[in-house]
PDB file of C-alpha atoms in Angstrom:
ATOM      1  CA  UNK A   1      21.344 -22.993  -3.894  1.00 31.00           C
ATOM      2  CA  UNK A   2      18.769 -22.811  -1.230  1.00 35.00           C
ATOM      3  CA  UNK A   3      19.173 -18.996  -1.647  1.00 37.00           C
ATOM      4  CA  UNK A   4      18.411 -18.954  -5.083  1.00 38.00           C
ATOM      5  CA  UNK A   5      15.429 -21.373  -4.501  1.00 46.00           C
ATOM      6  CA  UNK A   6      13.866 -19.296  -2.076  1.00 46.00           C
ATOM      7  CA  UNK A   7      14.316 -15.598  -3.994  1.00 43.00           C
ATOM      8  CA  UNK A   8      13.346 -17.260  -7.879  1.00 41.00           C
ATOM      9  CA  UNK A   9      10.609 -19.868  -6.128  1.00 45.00           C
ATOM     10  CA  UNK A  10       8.517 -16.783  -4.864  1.00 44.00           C
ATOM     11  CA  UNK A  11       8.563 -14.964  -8.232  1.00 38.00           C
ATOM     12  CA  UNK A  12       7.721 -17.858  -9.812  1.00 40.00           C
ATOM     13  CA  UNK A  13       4.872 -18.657  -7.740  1.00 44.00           C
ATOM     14  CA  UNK A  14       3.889 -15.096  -7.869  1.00 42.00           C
ATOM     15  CA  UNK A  15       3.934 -14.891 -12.090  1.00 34.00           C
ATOM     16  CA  UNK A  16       1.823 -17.636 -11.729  1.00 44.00           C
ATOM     17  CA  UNK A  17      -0.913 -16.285  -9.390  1.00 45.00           C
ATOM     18  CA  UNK A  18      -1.059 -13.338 -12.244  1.00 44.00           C
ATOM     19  CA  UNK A  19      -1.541 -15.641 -14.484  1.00 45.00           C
ATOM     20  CA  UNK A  20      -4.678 -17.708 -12.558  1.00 50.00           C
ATOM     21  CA  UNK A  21      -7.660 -17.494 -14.326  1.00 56.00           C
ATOM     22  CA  UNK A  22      -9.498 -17.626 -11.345  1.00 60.00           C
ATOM     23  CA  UNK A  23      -8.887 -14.384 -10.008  1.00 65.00           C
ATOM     24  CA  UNK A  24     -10.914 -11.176 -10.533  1.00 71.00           C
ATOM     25  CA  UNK A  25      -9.462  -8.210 -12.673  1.00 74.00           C
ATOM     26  CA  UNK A  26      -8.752  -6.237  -9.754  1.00 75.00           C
ATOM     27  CA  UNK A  27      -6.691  -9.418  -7.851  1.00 75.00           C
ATOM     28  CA  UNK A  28      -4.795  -9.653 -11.158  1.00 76.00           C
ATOM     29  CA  UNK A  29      -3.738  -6.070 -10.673  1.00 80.00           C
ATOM     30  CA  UNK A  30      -2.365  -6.698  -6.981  1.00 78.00           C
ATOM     31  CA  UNK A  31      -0.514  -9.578  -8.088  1.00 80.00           C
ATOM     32  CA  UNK A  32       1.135  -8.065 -10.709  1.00 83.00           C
ATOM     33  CA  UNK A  33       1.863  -5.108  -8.322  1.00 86.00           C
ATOM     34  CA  UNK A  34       3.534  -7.652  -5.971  1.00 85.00           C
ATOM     35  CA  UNK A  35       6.054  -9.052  -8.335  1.00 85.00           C
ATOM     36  CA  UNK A  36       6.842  -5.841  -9.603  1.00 88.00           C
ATOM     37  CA  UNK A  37       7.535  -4.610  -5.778  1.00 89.00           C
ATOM     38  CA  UNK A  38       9.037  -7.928  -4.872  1.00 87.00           C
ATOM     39  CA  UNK A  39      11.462  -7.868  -8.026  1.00 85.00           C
ATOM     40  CA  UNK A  40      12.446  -3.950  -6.779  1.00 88.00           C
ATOM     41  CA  UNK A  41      13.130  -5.190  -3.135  1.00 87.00           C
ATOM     42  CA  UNK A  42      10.348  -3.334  -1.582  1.00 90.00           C
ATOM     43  CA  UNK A  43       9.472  -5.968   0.505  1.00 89.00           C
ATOM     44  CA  UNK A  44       7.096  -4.162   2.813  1.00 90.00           C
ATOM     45  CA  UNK A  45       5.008  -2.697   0.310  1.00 90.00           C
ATOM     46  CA  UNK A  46       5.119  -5.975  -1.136  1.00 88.00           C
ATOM     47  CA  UNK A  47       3.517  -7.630   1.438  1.00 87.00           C
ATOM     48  CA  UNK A  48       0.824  -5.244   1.922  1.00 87.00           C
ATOM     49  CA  UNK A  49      -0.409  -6.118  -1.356  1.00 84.00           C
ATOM     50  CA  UNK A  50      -0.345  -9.671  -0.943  1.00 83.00           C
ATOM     51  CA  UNK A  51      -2.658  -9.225   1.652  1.00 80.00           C
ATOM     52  CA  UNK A  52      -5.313  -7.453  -0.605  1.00 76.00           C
ATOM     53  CA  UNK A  53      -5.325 -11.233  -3.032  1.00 75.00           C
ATOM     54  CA  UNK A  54      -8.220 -12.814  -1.740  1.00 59.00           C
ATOM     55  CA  UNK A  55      -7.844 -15.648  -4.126  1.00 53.00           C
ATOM     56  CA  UNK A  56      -9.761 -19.324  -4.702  1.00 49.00           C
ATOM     57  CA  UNK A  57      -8.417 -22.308  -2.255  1.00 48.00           C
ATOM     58  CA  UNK A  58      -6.451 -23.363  -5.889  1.00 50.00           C
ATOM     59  CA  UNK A  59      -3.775 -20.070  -5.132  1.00 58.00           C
ATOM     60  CA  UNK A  60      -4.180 -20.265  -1.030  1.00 74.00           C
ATOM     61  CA  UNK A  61      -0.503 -22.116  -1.390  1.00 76.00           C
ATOM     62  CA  UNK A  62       0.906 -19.635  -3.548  1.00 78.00           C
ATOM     63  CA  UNK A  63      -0.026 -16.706  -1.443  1.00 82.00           C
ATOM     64  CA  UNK A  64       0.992 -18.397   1.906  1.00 84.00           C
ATOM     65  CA  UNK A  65       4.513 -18.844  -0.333  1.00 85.00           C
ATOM     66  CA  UNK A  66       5.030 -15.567  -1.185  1.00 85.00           C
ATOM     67  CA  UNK A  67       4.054 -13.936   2.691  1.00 87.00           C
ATOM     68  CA  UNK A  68       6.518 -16.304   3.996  1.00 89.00           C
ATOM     69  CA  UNK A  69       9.334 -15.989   0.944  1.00 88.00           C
ATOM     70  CA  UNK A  70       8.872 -11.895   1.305  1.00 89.00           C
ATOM     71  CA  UNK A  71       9.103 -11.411   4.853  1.00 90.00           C
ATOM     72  CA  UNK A  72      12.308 -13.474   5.004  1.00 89.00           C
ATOM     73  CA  UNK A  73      13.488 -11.207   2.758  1.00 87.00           C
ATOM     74  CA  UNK A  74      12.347  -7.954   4.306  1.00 88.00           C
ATOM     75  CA  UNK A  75      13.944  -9.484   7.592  1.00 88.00           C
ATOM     76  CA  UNK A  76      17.248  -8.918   5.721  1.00 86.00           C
ATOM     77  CA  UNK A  77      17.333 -13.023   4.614  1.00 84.00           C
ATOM     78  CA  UNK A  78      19.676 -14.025   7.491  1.00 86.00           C
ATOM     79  CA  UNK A  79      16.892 -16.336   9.719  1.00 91.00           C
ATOM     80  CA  UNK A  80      17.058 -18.952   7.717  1.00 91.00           C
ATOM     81  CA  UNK A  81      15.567 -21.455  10.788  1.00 94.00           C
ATOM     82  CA  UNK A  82      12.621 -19.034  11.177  1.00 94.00           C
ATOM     83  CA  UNK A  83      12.253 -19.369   7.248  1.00 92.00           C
ATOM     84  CA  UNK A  84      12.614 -23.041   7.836  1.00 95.00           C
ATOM     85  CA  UNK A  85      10.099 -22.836  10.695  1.00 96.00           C
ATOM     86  CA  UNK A  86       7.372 -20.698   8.660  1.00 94.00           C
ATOM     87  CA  UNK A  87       7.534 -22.831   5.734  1.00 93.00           C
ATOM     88  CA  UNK A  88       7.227 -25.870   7.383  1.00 94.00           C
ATOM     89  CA  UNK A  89       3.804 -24.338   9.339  1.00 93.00           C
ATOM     90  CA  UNK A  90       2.797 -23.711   5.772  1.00 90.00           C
ATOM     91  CA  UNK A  91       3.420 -26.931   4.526  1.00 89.00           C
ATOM     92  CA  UNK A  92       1.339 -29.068   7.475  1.00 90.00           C
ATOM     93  CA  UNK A  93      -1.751 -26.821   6.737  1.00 87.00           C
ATOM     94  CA  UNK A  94      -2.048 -27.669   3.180  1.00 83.00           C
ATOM     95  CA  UNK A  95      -1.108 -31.395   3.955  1.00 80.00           C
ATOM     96  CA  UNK A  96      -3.770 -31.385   6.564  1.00 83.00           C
ATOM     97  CA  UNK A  97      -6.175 -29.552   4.166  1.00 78.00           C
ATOM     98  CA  UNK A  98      -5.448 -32.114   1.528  1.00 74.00           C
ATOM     99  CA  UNK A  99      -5.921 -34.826   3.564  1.00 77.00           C
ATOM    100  CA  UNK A 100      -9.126 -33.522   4.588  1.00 79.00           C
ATOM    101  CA  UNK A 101     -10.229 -32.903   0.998  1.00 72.00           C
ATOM    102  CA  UNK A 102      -9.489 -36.812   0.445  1.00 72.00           C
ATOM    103  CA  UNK A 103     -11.581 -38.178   3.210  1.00 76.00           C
ATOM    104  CA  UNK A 104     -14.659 -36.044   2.291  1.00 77.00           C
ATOM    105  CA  UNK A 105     -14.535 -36.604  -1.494  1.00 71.00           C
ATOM    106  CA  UNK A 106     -13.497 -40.716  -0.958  1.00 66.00           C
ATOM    107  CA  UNK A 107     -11.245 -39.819  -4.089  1.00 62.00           C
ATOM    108  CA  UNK A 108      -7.863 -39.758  -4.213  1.00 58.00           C
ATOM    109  CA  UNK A 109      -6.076 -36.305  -3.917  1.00 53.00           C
ATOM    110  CA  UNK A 110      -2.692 -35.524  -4.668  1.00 56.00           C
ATOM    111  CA  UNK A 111      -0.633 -34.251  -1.385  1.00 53.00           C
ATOM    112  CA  UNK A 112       2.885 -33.493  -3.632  1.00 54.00           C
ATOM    113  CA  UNK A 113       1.119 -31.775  -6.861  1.00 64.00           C
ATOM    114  CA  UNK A 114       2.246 -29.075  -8.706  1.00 63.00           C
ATOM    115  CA  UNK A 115       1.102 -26.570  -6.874  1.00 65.00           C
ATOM    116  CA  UNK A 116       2.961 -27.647  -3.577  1.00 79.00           C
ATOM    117  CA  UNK A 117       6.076 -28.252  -5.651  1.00 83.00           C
ATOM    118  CA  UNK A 118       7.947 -24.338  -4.665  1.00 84.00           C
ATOM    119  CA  UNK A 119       6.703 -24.424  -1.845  1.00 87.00           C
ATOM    120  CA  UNK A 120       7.953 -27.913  -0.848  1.00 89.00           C
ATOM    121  CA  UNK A 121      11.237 -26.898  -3.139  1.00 89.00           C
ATOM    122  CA  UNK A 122      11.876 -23.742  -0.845  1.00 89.00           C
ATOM    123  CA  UNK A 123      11.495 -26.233   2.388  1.00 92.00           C
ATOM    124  CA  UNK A 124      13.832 -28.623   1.053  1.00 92.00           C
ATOM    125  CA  UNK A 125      16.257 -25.715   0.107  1.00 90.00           C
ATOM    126  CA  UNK A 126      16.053 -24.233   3.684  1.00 92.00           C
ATOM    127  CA  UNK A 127      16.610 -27.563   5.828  1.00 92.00           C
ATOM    128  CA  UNK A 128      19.983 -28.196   3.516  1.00 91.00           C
ATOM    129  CA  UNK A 129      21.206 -24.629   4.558  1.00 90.00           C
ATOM    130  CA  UNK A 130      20.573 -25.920   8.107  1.00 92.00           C
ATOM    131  CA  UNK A 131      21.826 -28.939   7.247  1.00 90.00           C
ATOM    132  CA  UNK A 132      18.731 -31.362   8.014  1.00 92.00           C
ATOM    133  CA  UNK A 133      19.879 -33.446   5.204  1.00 89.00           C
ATOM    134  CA  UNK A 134      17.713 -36.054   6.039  1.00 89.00           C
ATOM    135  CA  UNK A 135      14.611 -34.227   6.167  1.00 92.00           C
ATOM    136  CA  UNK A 136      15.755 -32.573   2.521  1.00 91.00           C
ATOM    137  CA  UNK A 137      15.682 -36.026   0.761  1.00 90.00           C
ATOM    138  CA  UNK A 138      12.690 -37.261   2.326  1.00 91.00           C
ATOM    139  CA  UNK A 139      11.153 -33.855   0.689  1.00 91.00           C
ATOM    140  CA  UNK A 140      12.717 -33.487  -2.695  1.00 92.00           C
ATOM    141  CA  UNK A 141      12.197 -37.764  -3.134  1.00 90.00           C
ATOM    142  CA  UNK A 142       8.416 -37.283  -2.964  1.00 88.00           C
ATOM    143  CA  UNK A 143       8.852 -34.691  -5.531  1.00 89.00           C
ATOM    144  CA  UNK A 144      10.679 -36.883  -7.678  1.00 91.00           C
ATOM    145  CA  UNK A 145       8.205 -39.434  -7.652  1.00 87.00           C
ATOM    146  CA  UNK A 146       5.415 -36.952  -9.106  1.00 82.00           C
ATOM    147  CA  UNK A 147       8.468 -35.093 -10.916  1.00 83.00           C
ATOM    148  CA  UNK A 148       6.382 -35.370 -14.329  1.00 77.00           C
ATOM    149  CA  UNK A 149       3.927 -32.671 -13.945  1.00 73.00           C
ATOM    150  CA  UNK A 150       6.315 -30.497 -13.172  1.00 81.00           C
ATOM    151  CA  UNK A 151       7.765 -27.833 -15.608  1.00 84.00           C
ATOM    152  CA  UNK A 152      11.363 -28.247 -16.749  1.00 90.00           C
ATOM    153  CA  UNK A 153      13.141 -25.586 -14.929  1.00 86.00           C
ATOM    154  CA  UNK A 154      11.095 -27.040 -11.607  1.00 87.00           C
ATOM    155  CA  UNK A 155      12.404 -30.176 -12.344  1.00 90.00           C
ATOM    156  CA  UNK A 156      16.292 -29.424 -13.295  1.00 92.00           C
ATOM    157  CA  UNK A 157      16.587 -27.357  -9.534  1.00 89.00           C
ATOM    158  CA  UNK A 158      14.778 -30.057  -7.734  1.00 92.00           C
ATOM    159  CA  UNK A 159      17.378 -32.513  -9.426  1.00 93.00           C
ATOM    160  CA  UNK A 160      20.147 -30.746  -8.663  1.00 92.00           C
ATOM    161  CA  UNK A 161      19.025 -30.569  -4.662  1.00 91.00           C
ATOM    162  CA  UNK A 162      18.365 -33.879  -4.623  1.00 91.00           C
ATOM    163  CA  UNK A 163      21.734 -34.378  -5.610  1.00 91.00           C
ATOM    164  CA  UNK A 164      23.217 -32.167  -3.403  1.00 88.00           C
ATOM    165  CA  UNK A 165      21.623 -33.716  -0.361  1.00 88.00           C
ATOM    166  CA  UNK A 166      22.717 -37.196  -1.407  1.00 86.00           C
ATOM    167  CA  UNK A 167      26.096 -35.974  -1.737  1.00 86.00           C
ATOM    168  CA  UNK A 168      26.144 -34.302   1.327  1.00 84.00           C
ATOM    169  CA  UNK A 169      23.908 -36.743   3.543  1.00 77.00           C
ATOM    170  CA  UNK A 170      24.929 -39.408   5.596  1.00 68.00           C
ATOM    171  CA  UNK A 171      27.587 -42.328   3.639  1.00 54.00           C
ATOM    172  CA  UNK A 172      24.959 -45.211   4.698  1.00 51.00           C
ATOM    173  CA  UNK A 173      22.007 -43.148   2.572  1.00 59.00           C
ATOM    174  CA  UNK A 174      24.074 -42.524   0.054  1.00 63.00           C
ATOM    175  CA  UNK A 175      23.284 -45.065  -3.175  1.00 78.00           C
ATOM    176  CA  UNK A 176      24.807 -44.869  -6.460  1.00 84.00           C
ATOM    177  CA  UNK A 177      21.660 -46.295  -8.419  1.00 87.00           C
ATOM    178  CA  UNK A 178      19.787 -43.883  -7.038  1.00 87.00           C
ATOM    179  CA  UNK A 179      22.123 -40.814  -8.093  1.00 89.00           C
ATOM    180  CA  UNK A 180      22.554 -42.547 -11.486  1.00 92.00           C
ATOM    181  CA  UNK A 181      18.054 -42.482 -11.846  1.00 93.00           C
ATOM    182  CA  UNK A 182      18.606 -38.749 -10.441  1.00 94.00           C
ATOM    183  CA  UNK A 183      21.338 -37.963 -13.209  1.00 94.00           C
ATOM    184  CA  UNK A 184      19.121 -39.716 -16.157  1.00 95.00           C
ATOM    185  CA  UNK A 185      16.090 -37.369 -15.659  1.00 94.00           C
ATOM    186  CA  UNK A 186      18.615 -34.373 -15.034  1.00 94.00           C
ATOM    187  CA  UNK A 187      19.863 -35.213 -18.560  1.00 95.00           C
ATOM    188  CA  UNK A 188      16.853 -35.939 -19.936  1.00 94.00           C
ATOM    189  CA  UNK A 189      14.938 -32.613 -18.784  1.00 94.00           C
ATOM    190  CA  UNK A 190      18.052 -30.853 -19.687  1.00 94.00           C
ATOM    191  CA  UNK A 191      17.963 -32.345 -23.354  1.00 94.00           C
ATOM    192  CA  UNK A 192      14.043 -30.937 -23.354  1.00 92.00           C
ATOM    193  CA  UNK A 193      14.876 -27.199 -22.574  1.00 92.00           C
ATOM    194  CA  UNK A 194      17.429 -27.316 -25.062  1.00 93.00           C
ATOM    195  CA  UNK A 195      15.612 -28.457 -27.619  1.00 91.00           C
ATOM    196  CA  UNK A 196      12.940 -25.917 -27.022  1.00 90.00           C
ATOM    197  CA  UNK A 197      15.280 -23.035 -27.181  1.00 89.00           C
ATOM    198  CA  UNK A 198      16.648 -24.492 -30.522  1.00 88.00           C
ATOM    199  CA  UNK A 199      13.113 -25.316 -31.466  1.00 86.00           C
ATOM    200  CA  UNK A 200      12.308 -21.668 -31.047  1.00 81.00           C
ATOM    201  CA  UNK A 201      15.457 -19.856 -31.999  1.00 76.00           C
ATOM    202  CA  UNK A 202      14.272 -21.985 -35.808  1.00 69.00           C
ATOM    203  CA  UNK A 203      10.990 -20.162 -35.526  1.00 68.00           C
ATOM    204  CA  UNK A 204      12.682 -17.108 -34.579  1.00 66.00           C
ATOM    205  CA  UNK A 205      14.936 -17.062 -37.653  1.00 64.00           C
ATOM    206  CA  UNK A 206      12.042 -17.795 -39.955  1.00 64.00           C
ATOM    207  CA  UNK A 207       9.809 -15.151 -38.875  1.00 55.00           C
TER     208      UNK A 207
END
């Protein structure tokens, strides 16, 4: 699972930075570039490109992501502590950044949010390969608190890791109420994507 995280997380993140209206026409172009090399496994290339995005602050996480996601992979995937290790230097910067961004605007400002989620999804999917099973429910529980925002297939995998580190966690952490609430939103989200597809499989046959 933490795999499969890691690998769809970056191309997610990275169909997303296309996607950010922020960025000029010729950023647009490099992004698209690096999914396309990412999705052909030419990681190197791959990560020249990234560094050509000079994005806004508001895609800063998703390019940090994607260096870290694409040199694990052009390292041959096997490190997964150094993955662990990168990610989790990636993760304090933007928590310290966000932090910062709190105090000087007096406001409150969201430390798990949206854009966080893959990245914080990847960390959580690396410390249960190393079996930190601890520190991948303390993780994957924040994101379950804000799960909401998220989209649906977001939500489903972070479900089903949150699960999985329950499960495979330490007996006095382990509560059946709380894998019950995990199991209800599972279903729930679940229930949502179907109903899409069906919704759009009508729309499909009418057209």
């Amino acid at each position: 699972l933490g795999e499969s995280i890691d690998r769809a997380g970056a191309l997610k993140q990275e169909l997303r930075v296309e996607h950010d209206g922020s960025m000029s026409l010729p950023d647009q172009e490099a992004a698209r570039r690096c999914n396309d090399l990412f999705t052909a496994g030419t990681y190197g290339p791959c990560l020249a490109s990234l560094q050509q995005l000079k994005g806004t602050r508001t895609i800063e996480t998703k390019l940090a992501l994607n260096t870290v996601v694409c040199s694990y992979h052009q390292h041959g995937g096997g490190n997964v502590k150094g993955f662990f290790d990168e990610l989790s230097r990636v993760k304090s910067g933007i928590e310290a950044l966000k932090i910062s961004q709190q105090e000087q605007a007096g406001d409150d400002v969201a430390i798990v949010d949206v854009e966080t989620a893959l990245l914080r999804l990847n960390y959580a999917g690396a410390a249960l390969r190393l079996r930190k099973y601890g520190t991948a429910e303390e993780t994957l529980d924040g994101l379950f608190n804000s799960i909401e925002p998220l989209d649906e297939v977001l939500a489903i995998r972070l479900c089903m890791m949150l699960l999985d580190s329950l499960a495979r966690g330490q007996a006095g952490h382990k509560s059946p109420e709380r894998a019950a609430q995990i199991m209800m939103q599972l279903e729930k989200t679940v229930k949502i994507v179907l109903d899409k597809a069906s919704a759009a499989g009508v729309k499909g046959g009418e057209g």
